[in-house]
Tab-separated table of C-alpha atoms in Angstrom:
chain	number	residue	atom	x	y	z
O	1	UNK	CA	23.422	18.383	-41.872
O	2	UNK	CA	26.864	17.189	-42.403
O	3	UNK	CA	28.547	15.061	-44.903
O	4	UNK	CA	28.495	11.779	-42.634
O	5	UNK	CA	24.263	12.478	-43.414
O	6	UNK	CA	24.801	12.652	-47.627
O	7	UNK	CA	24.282	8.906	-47.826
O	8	UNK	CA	21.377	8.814	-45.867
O	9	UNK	CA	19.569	11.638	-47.399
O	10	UNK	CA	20.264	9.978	-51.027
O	11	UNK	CA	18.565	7.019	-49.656
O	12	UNK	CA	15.459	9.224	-48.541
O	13	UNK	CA	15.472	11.289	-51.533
O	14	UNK	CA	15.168	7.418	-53.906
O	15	UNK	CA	12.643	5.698	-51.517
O	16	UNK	CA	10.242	9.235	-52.055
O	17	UNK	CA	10.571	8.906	-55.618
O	18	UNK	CA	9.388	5.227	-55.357
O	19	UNK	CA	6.652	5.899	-52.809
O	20	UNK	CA	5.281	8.762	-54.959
O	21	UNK	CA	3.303	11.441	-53.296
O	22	UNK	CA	3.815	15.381	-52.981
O	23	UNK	CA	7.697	15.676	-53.000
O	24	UNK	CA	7.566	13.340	-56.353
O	25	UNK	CA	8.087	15.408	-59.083
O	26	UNK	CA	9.342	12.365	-61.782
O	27	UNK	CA	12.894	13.870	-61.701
O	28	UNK	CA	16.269	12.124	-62.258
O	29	UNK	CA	18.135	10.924	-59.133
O	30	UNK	CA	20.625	13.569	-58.013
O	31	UNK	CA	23.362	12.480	-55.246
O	32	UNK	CA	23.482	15.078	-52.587
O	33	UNK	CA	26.248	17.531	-52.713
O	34	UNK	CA	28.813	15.887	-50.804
O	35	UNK	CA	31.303	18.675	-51.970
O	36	UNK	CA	29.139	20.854	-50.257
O	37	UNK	CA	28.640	19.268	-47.441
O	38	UNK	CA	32.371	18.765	-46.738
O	39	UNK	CA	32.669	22.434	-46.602
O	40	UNK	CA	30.673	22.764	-43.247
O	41	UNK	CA	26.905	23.353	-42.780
O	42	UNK	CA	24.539	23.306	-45.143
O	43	UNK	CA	23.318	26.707	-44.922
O	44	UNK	CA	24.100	30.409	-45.506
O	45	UNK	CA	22.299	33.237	-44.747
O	46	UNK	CA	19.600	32.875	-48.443
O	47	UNK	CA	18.954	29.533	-47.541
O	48	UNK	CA	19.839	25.949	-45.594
O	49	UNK	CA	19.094	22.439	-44.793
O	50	UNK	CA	18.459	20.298	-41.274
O	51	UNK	CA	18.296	17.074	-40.434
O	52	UNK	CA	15.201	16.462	-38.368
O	53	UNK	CA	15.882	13.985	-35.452
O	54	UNK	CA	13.803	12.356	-32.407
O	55	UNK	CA	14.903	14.154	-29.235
O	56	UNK	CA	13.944	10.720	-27.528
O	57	UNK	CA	16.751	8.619	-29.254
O	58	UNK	CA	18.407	11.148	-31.933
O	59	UNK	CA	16.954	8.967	-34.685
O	60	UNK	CA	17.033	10.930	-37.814
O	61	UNK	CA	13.791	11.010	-39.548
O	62	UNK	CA	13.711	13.693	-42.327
O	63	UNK	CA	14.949	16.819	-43.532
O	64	UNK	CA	13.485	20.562	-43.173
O	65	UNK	CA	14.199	23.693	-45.301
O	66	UNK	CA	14.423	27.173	-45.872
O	67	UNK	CA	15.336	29.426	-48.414
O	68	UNK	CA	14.708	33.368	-48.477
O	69	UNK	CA	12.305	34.932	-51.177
O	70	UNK	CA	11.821	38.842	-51.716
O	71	UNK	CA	8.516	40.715	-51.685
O	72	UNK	CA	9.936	44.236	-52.340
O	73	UNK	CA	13.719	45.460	-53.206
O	74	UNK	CA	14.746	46.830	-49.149
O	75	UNK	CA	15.708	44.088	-46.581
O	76	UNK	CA	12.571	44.470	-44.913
O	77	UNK	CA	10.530	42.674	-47.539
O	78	UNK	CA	12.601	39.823	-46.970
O	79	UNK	CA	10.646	36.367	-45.743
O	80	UNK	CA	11.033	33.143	-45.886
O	81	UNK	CA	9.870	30.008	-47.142
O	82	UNK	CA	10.073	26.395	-45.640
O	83	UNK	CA	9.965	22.717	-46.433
O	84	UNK	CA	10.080	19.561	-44.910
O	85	UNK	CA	9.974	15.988	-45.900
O	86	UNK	CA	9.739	12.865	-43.493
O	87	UNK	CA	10.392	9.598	-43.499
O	88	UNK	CA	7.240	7.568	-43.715
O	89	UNK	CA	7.215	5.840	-40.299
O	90	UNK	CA	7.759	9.245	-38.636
O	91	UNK	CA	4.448	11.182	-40.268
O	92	UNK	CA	1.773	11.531	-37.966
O	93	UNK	CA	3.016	11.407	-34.675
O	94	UNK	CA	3.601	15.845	-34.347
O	95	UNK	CA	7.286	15.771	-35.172
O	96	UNK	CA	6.366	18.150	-38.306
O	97	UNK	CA	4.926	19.982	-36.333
O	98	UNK	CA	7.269	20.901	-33.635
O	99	UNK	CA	10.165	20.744	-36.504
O	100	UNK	CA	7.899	23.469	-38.496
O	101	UNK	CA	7.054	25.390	-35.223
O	102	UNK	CA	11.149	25.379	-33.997
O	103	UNK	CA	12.975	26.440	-37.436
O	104	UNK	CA	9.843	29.635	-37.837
O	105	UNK	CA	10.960	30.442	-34.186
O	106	UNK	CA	14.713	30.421	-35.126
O	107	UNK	CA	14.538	32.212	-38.140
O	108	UNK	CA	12.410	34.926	-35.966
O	109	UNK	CA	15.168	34.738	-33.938
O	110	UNK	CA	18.464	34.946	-36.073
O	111	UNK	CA	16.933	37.024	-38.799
O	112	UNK	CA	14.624	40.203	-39.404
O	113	UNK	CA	12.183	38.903	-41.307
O	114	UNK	CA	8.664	39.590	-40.728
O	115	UNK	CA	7.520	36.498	-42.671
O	116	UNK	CA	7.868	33.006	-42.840
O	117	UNK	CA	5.768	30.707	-44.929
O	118	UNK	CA	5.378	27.378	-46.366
O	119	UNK	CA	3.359	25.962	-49.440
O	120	UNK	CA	1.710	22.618	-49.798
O	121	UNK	CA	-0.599	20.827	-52.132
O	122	UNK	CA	-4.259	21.655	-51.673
O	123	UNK	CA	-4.679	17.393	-51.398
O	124	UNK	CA	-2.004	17.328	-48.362
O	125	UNK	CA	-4.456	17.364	-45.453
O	126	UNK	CA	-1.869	16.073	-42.879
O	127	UNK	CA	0.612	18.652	-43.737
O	128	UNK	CA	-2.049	22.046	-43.660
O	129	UNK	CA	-3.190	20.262	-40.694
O	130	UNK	CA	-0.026	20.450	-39.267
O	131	UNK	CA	1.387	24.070	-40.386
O	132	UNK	CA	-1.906	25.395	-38.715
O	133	UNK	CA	-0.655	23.535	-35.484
O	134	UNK	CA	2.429	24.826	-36.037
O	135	UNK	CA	0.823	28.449	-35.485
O	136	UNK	CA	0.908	29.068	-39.370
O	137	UNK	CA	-2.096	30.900	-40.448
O	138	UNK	CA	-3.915	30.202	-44.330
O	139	UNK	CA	-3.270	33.173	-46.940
O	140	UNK	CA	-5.018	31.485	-50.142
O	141	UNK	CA	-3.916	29.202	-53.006
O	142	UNK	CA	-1.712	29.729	-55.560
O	143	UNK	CA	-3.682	28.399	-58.771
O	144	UNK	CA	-1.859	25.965	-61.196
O	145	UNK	CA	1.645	26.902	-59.499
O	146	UNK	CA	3.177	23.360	-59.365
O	147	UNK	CA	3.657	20.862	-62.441
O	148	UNK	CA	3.422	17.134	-60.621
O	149	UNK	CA	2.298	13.388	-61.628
O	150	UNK	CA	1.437	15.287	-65.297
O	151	UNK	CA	-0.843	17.528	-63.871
O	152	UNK	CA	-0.999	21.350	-62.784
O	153	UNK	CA	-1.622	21.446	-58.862
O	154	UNK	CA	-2.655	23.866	-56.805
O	155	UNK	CA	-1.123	25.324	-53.520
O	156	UNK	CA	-2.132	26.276	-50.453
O	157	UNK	CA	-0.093	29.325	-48.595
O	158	UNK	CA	0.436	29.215	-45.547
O	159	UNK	CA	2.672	31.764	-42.870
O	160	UNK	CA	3.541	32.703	-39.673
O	161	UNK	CA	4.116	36.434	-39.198
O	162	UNK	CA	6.815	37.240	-36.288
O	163	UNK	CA	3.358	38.935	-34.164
O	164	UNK	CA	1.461	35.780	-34.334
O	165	UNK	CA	1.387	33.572	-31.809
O	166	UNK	CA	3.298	30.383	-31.831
């Protein structure tokens, strides 16, 4: 992600608070970080952002996350914990998926972590559907853990432990 992207990514981030859905969470438009971006990528070793593109024409067509989260005090209980958000005409066709599948395998690869995981509303078929493609495996639900559209929500956990199969 780079700051020639911030524009498009504001433009994202204000047609999913229009469309609704599970990244809606009714709150005031914030511009990205252009500050930020201008510094170089947008990541550093707790957390970062990509731009997920077609390999088949570059086209970007959403964004994918991570940031770390601790289950213990030592660097081994380090994991961590992913997001992504596409662009409506891109859902559906397995680039979640792969996207999902390729930043797990990278952060296996750059990192020590044991764990990576994602979270997603209970309601989001097409996105457990597509973590369990992705090789991600079902822990349980998180009861009540996210306020959206005025109601409590629960989550479903999902991860990929560096062992399992891809």
């Amino acid at each position: 992600m780079t700051l020639a992207d911030a524009d498009l990514l504001d433009e994202w981030s204000r047609a999913a608070k229009g469309a609704g859905g599970f990244n809606d969470f009714d709150q005031p438009d914030e511009r990205v970080d252009r500050d930020a971006l201008a510094k170089g990528p947008f990541r550093d070793a707790h957390n970062g952002t990509l731009i997920v593109e077609r390999i088949v024409d570059g086209l970007p067509i959403g964004a994918i996350g991570w940031h770390e989260i601790r289950y213990g005090p030592n660097p081994e209980s380090t994991a961590w914990n992913i997001g992504i958000e596409l662009i409506p005409h891109a859902r559906g066709a397995g680039y979640g998926t792969e996207a999902q599948r390729l930043l797990a395998d990278l952060l296996f690869e750059t990192t020590g972590a044991n764990r990576v995981e994602a979270a997603t509303d209970v309601d989001n078929v097409a996105e457990r559907r597509s973590l369990e493609k992705a090789g991600f495996r079902r822990d349980g639900i998180i009861r009540g853990a996210q306020f959206r559209a005025g109601a409590y929500r629960d989550l479903i956990v999902y991860a990929r432990l560096r062992d399992d199969p891809g």
